[in-house]
XYZ file of C-alpha atoms in Angstrom:
598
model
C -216.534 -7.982 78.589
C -216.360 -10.655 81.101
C -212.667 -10.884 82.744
C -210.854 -14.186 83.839
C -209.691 -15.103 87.056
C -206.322 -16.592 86.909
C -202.982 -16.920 88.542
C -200.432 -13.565 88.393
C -197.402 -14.900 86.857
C -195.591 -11.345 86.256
C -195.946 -7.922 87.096
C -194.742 -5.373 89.775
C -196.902 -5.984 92.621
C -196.490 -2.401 94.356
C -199.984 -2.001 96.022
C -200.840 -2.842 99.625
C -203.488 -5.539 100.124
C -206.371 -4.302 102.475
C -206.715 -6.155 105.844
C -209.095 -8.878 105.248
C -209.100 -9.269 101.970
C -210.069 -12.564 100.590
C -208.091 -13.985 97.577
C -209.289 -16.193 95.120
C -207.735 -19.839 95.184
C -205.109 -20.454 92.558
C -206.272 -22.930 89.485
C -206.045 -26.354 89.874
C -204.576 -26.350 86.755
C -201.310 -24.265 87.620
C -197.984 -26.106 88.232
C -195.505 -25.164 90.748
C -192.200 -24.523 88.645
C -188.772 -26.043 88.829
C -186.937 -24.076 92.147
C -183.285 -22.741 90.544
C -182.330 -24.327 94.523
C -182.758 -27.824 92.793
C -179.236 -26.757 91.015
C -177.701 -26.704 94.118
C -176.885 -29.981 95.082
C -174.912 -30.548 92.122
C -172.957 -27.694 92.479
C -171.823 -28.828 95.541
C -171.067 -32.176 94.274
C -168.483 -30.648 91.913
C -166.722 -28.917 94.837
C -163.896 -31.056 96.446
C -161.395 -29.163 98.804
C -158.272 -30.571 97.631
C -156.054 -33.013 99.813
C -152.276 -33.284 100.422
C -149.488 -35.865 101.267
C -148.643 -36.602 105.051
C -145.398 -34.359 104.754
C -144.250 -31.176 106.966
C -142.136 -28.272 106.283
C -141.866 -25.901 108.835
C -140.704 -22.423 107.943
C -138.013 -22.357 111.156
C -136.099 -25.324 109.202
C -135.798 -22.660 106.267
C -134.649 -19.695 108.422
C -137.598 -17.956 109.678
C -137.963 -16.542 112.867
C -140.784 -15.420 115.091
C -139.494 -11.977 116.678
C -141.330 -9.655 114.200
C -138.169 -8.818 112.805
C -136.469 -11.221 110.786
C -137.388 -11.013 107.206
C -139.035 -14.179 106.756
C -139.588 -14.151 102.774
C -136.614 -16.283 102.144
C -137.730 -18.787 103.916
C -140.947 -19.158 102.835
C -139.934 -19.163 99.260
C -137.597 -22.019 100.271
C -140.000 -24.189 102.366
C -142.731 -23.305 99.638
C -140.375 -24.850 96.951
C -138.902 -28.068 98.653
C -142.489 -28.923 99.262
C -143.936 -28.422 96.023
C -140.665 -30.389 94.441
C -141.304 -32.931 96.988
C -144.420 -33.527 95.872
C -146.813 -31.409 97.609
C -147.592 -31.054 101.628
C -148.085 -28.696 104.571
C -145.913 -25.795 104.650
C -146.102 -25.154 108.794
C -145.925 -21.664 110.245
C -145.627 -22.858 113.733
C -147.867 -21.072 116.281
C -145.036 -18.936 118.386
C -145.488 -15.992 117.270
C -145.018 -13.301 114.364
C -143.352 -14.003 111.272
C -142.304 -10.926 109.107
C -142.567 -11.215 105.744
C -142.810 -9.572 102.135
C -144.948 -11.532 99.234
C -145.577 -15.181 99.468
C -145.803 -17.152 95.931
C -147.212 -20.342 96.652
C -146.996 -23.295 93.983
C -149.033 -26.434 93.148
C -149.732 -29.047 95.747
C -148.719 -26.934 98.769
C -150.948 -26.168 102.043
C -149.641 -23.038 104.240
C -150.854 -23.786 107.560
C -150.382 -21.129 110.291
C -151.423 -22.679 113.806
C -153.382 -20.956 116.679
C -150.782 -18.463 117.980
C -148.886 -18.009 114.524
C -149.030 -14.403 113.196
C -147.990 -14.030 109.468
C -147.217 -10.405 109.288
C -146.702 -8.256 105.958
C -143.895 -5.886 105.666
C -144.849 -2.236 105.089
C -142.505 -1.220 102.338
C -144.110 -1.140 98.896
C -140.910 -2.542 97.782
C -141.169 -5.867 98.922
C -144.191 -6.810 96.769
C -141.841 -6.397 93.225
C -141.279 -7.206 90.778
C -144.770 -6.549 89.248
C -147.080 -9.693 88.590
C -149.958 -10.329 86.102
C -152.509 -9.317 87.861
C -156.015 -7.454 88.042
C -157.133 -4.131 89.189
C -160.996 -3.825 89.445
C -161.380 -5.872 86.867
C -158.798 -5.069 83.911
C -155.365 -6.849 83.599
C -152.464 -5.612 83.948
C -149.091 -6.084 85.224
C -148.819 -4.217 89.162
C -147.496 -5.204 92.743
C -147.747 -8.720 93.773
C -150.723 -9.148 96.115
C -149.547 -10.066 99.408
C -150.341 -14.218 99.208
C -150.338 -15.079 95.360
C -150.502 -18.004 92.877
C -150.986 -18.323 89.176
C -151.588 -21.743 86.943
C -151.187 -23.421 89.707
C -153.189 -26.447 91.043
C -154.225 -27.692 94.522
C -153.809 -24.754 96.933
C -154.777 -24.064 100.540
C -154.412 -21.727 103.280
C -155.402 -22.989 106.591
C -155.384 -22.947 110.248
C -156.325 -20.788 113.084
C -153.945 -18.672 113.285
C -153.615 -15.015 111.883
C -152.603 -13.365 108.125
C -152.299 -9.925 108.849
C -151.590 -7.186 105.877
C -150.583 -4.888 108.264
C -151.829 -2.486 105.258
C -152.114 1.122 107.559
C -148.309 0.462 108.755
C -147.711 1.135 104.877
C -148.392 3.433 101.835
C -151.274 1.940 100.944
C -153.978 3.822 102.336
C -152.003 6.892 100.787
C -152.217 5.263 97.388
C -156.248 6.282 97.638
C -155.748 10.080 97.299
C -153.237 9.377 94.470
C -153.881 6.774 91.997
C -156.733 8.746 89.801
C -154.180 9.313 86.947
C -153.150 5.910 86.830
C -156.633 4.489 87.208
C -157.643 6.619 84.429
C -154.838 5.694 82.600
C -155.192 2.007 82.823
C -158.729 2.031 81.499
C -157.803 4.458 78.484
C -155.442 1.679 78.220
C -157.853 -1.010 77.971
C -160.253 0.515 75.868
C -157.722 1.141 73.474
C -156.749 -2.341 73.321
C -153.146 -2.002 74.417
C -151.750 -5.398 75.253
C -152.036 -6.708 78.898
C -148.079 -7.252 79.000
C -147.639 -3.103 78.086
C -149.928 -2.416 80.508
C -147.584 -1.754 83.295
C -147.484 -0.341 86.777
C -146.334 -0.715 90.282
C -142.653 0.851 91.456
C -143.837 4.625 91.198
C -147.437 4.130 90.588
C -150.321 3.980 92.622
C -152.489 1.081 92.185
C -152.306 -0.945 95.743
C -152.199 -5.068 95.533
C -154.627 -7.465 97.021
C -154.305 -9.238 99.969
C -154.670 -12.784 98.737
C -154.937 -13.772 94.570
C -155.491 -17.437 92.774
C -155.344 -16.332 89.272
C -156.119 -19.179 87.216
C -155.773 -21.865 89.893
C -158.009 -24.795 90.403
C -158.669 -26.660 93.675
C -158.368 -24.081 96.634
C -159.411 -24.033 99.920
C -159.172 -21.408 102.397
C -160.261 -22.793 105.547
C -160.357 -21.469 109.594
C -158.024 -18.632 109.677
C -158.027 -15.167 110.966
C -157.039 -12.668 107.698
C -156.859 -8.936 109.030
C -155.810 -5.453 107.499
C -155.746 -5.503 103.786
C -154.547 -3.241 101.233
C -157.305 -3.947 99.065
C -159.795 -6.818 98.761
C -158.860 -9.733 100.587
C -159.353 -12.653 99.499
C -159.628 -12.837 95.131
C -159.760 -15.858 93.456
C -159.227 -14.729 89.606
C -160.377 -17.500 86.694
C -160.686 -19.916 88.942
C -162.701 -23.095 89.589
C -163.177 -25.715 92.667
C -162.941 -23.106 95.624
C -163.815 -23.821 98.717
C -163.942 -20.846 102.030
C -165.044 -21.514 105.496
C -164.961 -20.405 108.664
C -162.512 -17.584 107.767
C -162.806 -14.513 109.899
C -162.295 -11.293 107.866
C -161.468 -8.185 109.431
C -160.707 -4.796 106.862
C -161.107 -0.849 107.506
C -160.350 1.821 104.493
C -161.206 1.856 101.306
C -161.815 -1.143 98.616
C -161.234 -3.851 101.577
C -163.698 -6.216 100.741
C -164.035 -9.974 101.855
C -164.442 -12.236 99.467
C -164.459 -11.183 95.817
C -164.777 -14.305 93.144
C -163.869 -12.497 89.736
C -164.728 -14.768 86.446
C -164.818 -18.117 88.606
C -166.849 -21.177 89.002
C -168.205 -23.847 91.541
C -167.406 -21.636 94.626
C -169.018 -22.550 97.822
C -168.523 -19.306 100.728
C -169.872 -20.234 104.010
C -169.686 -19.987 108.154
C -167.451 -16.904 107.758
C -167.196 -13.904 109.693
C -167.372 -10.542 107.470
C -166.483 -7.631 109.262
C -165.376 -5.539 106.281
C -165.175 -1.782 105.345
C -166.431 -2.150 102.203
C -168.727 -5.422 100.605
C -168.490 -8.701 102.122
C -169.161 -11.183 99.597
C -168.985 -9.567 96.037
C -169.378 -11.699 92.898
C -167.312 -9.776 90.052
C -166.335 -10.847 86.075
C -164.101 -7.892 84.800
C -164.916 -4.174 83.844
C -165.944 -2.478 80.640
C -164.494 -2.959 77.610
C -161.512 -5.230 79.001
C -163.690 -7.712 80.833
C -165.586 -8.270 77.747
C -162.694 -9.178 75.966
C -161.909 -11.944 78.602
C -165.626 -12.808 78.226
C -165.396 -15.342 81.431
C -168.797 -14.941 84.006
C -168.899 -15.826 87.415
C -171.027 -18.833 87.557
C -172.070 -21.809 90.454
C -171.105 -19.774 93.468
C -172.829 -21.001 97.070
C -173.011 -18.574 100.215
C -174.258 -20.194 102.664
C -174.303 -19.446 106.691
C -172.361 -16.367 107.026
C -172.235 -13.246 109.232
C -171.958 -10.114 108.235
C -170.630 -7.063 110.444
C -170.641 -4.213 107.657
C -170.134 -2.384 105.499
C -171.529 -1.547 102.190
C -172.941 -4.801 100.508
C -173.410 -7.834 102.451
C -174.561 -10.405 99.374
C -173.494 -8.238 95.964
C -172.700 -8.371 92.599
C -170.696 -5.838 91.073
C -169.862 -3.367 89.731
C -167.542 -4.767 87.395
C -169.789 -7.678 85.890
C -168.906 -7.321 82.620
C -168.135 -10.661 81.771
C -171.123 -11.985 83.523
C -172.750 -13.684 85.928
C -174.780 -16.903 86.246
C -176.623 -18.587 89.043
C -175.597 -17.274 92.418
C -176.810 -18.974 95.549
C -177.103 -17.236 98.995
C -178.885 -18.967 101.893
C -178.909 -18.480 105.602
C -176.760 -15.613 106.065
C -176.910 -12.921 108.640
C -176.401 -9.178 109.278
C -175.407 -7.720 112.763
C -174.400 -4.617 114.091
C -170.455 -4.544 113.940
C -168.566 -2.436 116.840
C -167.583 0.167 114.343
C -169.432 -0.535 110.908
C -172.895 -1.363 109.769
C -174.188 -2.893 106.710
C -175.134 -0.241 103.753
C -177.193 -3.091 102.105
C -178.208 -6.601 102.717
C -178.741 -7.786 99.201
C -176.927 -5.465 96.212
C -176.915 -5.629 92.613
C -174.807 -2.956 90.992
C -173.310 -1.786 87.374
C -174.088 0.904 84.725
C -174.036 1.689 81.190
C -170.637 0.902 80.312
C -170.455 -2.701 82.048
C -172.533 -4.501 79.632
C -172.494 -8.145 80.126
C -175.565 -10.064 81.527
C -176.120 -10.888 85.681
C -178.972 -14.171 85.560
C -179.964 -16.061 88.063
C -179.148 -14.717 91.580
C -181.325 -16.181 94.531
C -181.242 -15.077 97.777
C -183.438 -17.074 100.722
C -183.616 -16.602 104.500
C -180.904 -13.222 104.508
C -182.370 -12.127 108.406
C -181.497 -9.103 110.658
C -180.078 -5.777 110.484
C -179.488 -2.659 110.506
C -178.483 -1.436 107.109
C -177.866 1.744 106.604
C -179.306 2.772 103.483
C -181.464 0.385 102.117
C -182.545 -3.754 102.602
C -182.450 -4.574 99.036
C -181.380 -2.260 96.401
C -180.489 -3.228 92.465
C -179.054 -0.032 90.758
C -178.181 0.139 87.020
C -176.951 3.520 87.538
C -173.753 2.879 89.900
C -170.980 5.300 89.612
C -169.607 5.535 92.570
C -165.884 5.055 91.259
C -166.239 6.926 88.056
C -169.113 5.386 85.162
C -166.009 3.671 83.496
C -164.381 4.127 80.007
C -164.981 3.345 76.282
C -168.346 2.565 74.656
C -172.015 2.421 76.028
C -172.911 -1.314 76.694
C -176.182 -1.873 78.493
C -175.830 -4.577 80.894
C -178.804 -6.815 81.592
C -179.995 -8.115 85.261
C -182.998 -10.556 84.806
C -184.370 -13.369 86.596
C -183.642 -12.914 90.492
C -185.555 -14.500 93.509
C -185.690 -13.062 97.400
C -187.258 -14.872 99.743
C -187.209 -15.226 103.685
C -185.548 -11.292 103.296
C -185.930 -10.613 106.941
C -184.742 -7.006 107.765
C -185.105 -4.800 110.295
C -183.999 -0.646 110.325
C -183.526 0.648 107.238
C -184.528 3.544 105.209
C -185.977 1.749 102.437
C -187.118 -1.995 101.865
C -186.940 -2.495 98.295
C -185.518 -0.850 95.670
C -184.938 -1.706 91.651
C -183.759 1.353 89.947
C -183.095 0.229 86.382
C -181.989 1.781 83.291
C -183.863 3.316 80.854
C -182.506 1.489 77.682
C -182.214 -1.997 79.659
C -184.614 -2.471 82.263
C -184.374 -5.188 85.788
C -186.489 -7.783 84.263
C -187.850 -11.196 86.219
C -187.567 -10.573 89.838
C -189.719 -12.371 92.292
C -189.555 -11.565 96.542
C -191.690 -13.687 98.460
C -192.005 -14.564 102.151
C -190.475 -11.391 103.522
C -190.826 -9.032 106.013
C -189.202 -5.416 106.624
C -189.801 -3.894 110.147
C -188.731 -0.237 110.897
C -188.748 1.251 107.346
C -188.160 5.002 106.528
C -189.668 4.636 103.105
C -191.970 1.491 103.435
C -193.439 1.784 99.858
C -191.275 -0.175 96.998
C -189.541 1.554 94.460
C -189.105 0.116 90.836
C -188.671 2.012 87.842
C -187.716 0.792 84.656
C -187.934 -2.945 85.766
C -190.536 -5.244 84.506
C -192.305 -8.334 85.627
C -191.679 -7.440 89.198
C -193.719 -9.807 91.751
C -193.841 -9.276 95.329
C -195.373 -11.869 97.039
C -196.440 -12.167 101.114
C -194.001 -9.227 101.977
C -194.514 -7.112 104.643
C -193.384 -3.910 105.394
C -193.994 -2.122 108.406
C -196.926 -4.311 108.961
C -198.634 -3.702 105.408
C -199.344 -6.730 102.801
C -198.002 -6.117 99.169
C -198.479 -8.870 97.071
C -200.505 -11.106 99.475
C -200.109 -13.912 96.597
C -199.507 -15.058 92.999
C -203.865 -14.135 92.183
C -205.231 -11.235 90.299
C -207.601 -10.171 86.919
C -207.295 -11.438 84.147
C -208.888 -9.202 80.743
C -208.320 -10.786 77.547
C -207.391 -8.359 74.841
C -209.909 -10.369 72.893
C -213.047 -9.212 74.494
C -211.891 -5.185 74.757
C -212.807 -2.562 72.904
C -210.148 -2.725 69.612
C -209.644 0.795 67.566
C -207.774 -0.074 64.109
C -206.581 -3.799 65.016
C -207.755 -7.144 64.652
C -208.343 -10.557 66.673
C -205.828 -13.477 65.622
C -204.753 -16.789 66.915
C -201.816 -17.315 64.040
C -198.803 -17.534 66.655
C -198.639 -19.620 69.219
C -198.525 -19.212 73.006
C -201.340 -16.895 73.617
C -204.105 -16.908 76.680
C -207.827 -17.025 75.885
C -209.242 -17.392 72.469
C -206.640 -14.863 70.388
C -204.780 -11.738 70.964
C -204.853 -8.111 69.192
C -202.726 -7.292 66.182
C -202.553 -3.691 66.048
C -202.866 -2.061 62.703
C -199.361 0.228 62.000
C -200.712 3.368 62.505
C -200.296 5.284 65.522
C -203.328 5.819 67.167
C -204.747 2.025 67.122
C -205.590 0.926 70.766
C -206.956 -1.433 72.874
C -209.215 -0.407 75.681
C -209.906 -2.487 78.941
C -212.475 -2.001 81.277
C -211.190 -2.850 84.556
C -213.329 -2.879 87.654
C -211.645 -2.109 91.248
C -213.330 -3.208 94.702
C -211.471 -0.192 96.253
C -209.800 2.697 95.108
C -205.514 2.631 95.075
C -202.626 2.127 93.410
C -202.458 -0.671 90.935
C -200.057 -2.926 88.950
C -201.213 -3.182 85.384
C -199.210 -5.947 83.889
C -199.639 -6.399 79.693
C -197.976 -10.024 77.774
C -197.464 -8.974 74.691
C -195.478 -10.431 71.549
C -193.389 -7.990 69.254
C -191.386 -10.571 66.707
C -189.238 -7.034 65.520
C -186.660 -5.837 66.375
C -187.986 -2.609 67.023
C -189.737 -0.917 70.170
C -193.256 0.070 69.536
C -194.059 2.263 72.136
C -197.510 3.031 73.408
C -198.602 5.650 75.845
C -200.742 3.908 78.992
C -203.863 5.839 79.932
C -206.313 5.659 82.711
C -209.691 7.311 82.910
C -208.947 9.298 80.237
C -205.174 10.225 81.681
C -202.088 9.093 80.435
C -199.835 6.917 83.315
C -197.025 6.173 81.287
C -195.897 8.093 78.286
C -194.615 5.879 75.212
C -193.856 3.506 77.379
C -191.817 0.827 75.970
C -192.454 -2.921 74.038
C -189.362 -3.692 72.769
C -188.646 -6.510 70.767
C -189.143 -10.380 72.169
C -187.302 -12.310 69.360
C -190.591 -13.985 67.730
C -194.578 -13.829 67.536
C -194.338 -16.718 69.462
C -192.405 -15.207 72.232
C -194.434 -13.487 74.688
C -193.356 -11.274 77.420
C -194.732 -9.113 80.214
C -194.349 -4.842 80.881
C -195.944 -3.446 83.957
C -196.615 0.428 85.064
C -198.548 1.233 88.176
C -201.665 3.205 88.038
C -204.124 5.103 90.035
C -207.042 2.909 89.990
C -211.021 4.225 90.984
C -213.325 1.829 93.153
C -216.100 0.761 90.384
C -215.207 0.597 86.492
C -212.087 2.371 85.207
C -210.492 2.357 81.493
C -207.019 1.239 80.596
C -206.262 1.998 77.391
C -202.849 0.925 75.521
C -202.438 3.566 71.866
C -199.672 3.336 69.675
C -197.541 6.396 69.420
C -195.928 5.323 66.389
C -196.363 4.401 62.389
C -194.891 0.670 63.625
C -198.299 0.375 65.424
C -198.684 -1.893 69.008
C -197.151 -5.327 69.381
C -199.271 -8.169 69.446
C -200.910 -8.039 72.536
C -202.412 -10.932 74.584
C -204.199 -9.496 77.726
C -203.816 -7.092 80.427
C -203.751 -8.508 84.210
C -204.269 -6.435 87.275
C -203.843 -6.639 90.595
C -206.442 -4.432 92.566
């Protein structure tokens, strides 16, 4: 058998490459591929913070006053209104001091600008945010208190200024609302999963589902620019169905329980950047609905920019989920940073998370030059197996995460660098971290189970080399020894001369002989084809000992369609056989070749 020497495309690159090691050149033949970043530009180019007319109404002309006292939410309704009729303009909070006030609706065409030394203050009493709204509550619709700032249909909307919005959220019930809203939770996803409609789905006065801080449900052209937003009830700031949204240089501050930052939910062409996240829970989250109800909506999260932030803490600094269950599509995080806040730390720098209920498909989230630390409990962590707030209601739908790049993940003091934990009936396919490096690490070694076509490439942890670059072994199933199965070349897309059908019996195999320079830990990465719909399984054995039981080759859509499965192995210096048997009557898929990085 004599092996080829070719360029790694997949596989989970897990082992450590020895110091010194010389690495064969890549093949002049290879071609660098198309960078997702290239979609980036145009993105941007679709994102236009809106503009408004030269006209000024300040709140004080409409009755409010600045003593902390006066109940201000006449007068914003009134100022908001004469400048939307007017045409649109600046609704002025001037910068004197604090303005009291219960929920603020704003309306198309109107700017509420709160200048340095303006505090816009939130009443306490639950009261003040009624009559109920249509709204969202992690992720399923419903009718509940008005968030604190609020818009819906509405078009050209900003908040600006450098002044302050403060919730004022511990001065009320909200925080109590925690220990007490598990029936009503529970209730409202019963409620969705039964398909009770939105408008009976009904809460607030008497219930215990707290309101956002600040909601654009179905709005276009926002911007949220400059100001200081402090002490929500629950996330902050949560455009909802939205498009052309624009945040920068906001300063979040948030402690208790579901404060995130910024939480885009079902929205598109969103560019976050030069804000200041000091948050008790994620900082930037990218959400599309949960469960059964945000599949009904059926709306992903799509063209979303994050660009030059700081974050302070806690939980996730760039994340996606949990409720994702509409989707989400080409995510974009560059040049963001994670410090030590004065009371919080970051949990995790980059964070994918959902479970077996969310369905719904994450693709295409890219993450480059994400430096510093500490985080708590792990650098970069996907989990398919999140249930942290309960695993949700109504049927099983696997969700699918596939197709993720990290690179310029620069992280230092954490107990683990990098870990993909994915499910067992849809595994983390397509993820590529390059260019890294991880510096005080509890648990240096990565961690990946059921993800496939995992390639780590230059990262460092603690010093040590995994993946020192895209080269490996290449051993054409064509040349191995073949038990009950046959060389073809009758569908396309295949290395080499051919690839192995597999006879349906179980017991056919294919058996490599694979030749290490050292003894370790492997990646054994197989392209195969399997044009059925149904998994045929094979158990992995090395020298003699099986590595991975019945491990899985599910279906790729077509002969023609060829896709890559890794398991890690413990590999012998000298010769060593890797053989792939079918465990069923189906047989093996068509298999192509077996690549290895040793």
């Amino acid at each position: 058998m004599h092996p080829s020497r070719r360029a790694v495309l997949t596989g989970a690159l897990l082992a450590p490459i020895p110091a010194g090691a010389v690495l064969p050149p890549a093949p002049a033949t290879a071609r660098p591929l198309v960078s997702p970043w290239a979609q980036v530009p145009a993105i941007l180019a679709r994102i236009a913070p809106p503009a408004f007319p030269d006209r000024t109404f300040p709140i004080t002309d409409y009755g409010a006053r600045p003593d902390n006292t006066t109940d201000c939410t006449p007068a914003f309704r009134a100022a908001i209104a004469a400048c939307n009729a007017a045409g649109g303009g600046t609704v002025l909070v001037p910068g004197t001091g604090r303005f009291r006030t219960g929920k603020i609706h704003l309306l198309s065409n109107v700017r509420l600008h709160a200048e340095a030394g303006a505090t816009i203050r939130f009443r306490s009493d639950a009261g003040s945010y009624l009559p109920n709204v249509y709204t969202r509550w992690q992720g399923i619709e419903c009718y509940n208190y008005s968030p604190f700032i609020y818009a819906r249909g509405q078009t050209n909307l900003a908040l600006t200024g450098s002044g302050t919005i403060d919730g004022n959220a511990a001065a009320g019930p909200w925080f109590g609302f925690d220990d007490e809203r598990g029936p009503d939770w529970d209730r409202l996803q019963q409620l969705a999963v039964d398909g009770v409609p939105v408008e009976q789905r009904r809460f607030g006065d008497s219930h215990y589902l707290k309101p956002n801080m600040i909601q654009f449900y179905d709005c276009r052209n926002i911007l949220v620019e400059d100001l200081d937003i402090r002490n929500p009830a629950m996330w902050t700031i949560h455009p909802v169905l939205s498009r052309n949204i624009t945040i920068r240089r906001v300063k979040i501050y948030s402690r208790g329980a579901m404060v995130d930052g910024v939480d885009p939910e079902c929205c598109s062409d969103v560019l976050i950047e030069g804000c200041s996240f000091d948050t008790g829970d994620d900082g930037t989250v990218i959400k599309s609905g949960r469960d059964t109800d945000g599949r009904r909506v059926g709306v992903p999260s799509t063209d979303i920019v994050i660009r030059d932030n700081t974050y302070y803490g806690r939980w996730g600094a760039i994340t996606v989920g949990s409720e994702m269950s509409g989707g989400v599509r080409n995510v974009f995080a560059e040049n963001n940073r994670i410090l030590a806040g004065s009371s919080y730390r970051s949990f995790h720098a980059v964070y994918l998370k959902t479970n077996n209920r969310r369905g719904g498909t994450v693709d295409g989230v890219h993450v480059r030059n994400l430096t510093g630390g500490p985080c708590d409990r792990g650098a970069f962590f996907i989990d398919m197996n999140y249930s942290l707030t309960g695993p949700g209601y109504g049927p099983i739908a696997n969700p699918v995460i596939q197709n993720l790049t990290v690179e310029g993940l620069n992280i230092t003091d954490s107990p683990f660098a990098i870990k993909l934990s994915g499910s067992s009936a849809s595994h983390i396919r397509n993820v590529t971290i390059s260019d890294s490096t991880f510096t005080q690490i509890d648990t240096p070694a990565p961690q990946i189970s059921n993800a496939d076509d995992v390639v780590l490439r230059n990262v460092r942890i603690n010093g040590v080399l995994y993946g020192g670059g895209p080269q490996g072994t290449r051993y054409e199933a064509e040349s191995a020894t073949i038990s009950q199965g046959a060389v073809e070349s009758n569908h396309a897309g295949f290395s080499g001369s051919g690839f192995v059908n597999y006879d349906n019996v179980a017991g056919s195999y294919v058996e490599f002989t694979v030749t290490a320079p050292t003894a370790g830990t492997a990646p054994l990465t197989f392209r195969y084809a399997n044009g059925t719909t149904a998994n045929r399984p094979m158990d992995i054995a090395v020298n003699g000992t099986v590595v991975a039981a019945a491990k899985p080759f599910t279906g790729t859509g077509s002969w023609t369609t060829w896709q890559s499965t890794t398991v890690s192995a413990l590999l012998a210096a000298g010769p060593n056989t890797v053989r792939a048997t079918a465990t069923t009557a189906g047989g093996g898929p068509n298999l192509d070749y077996l690549e290895v990085m040793a």
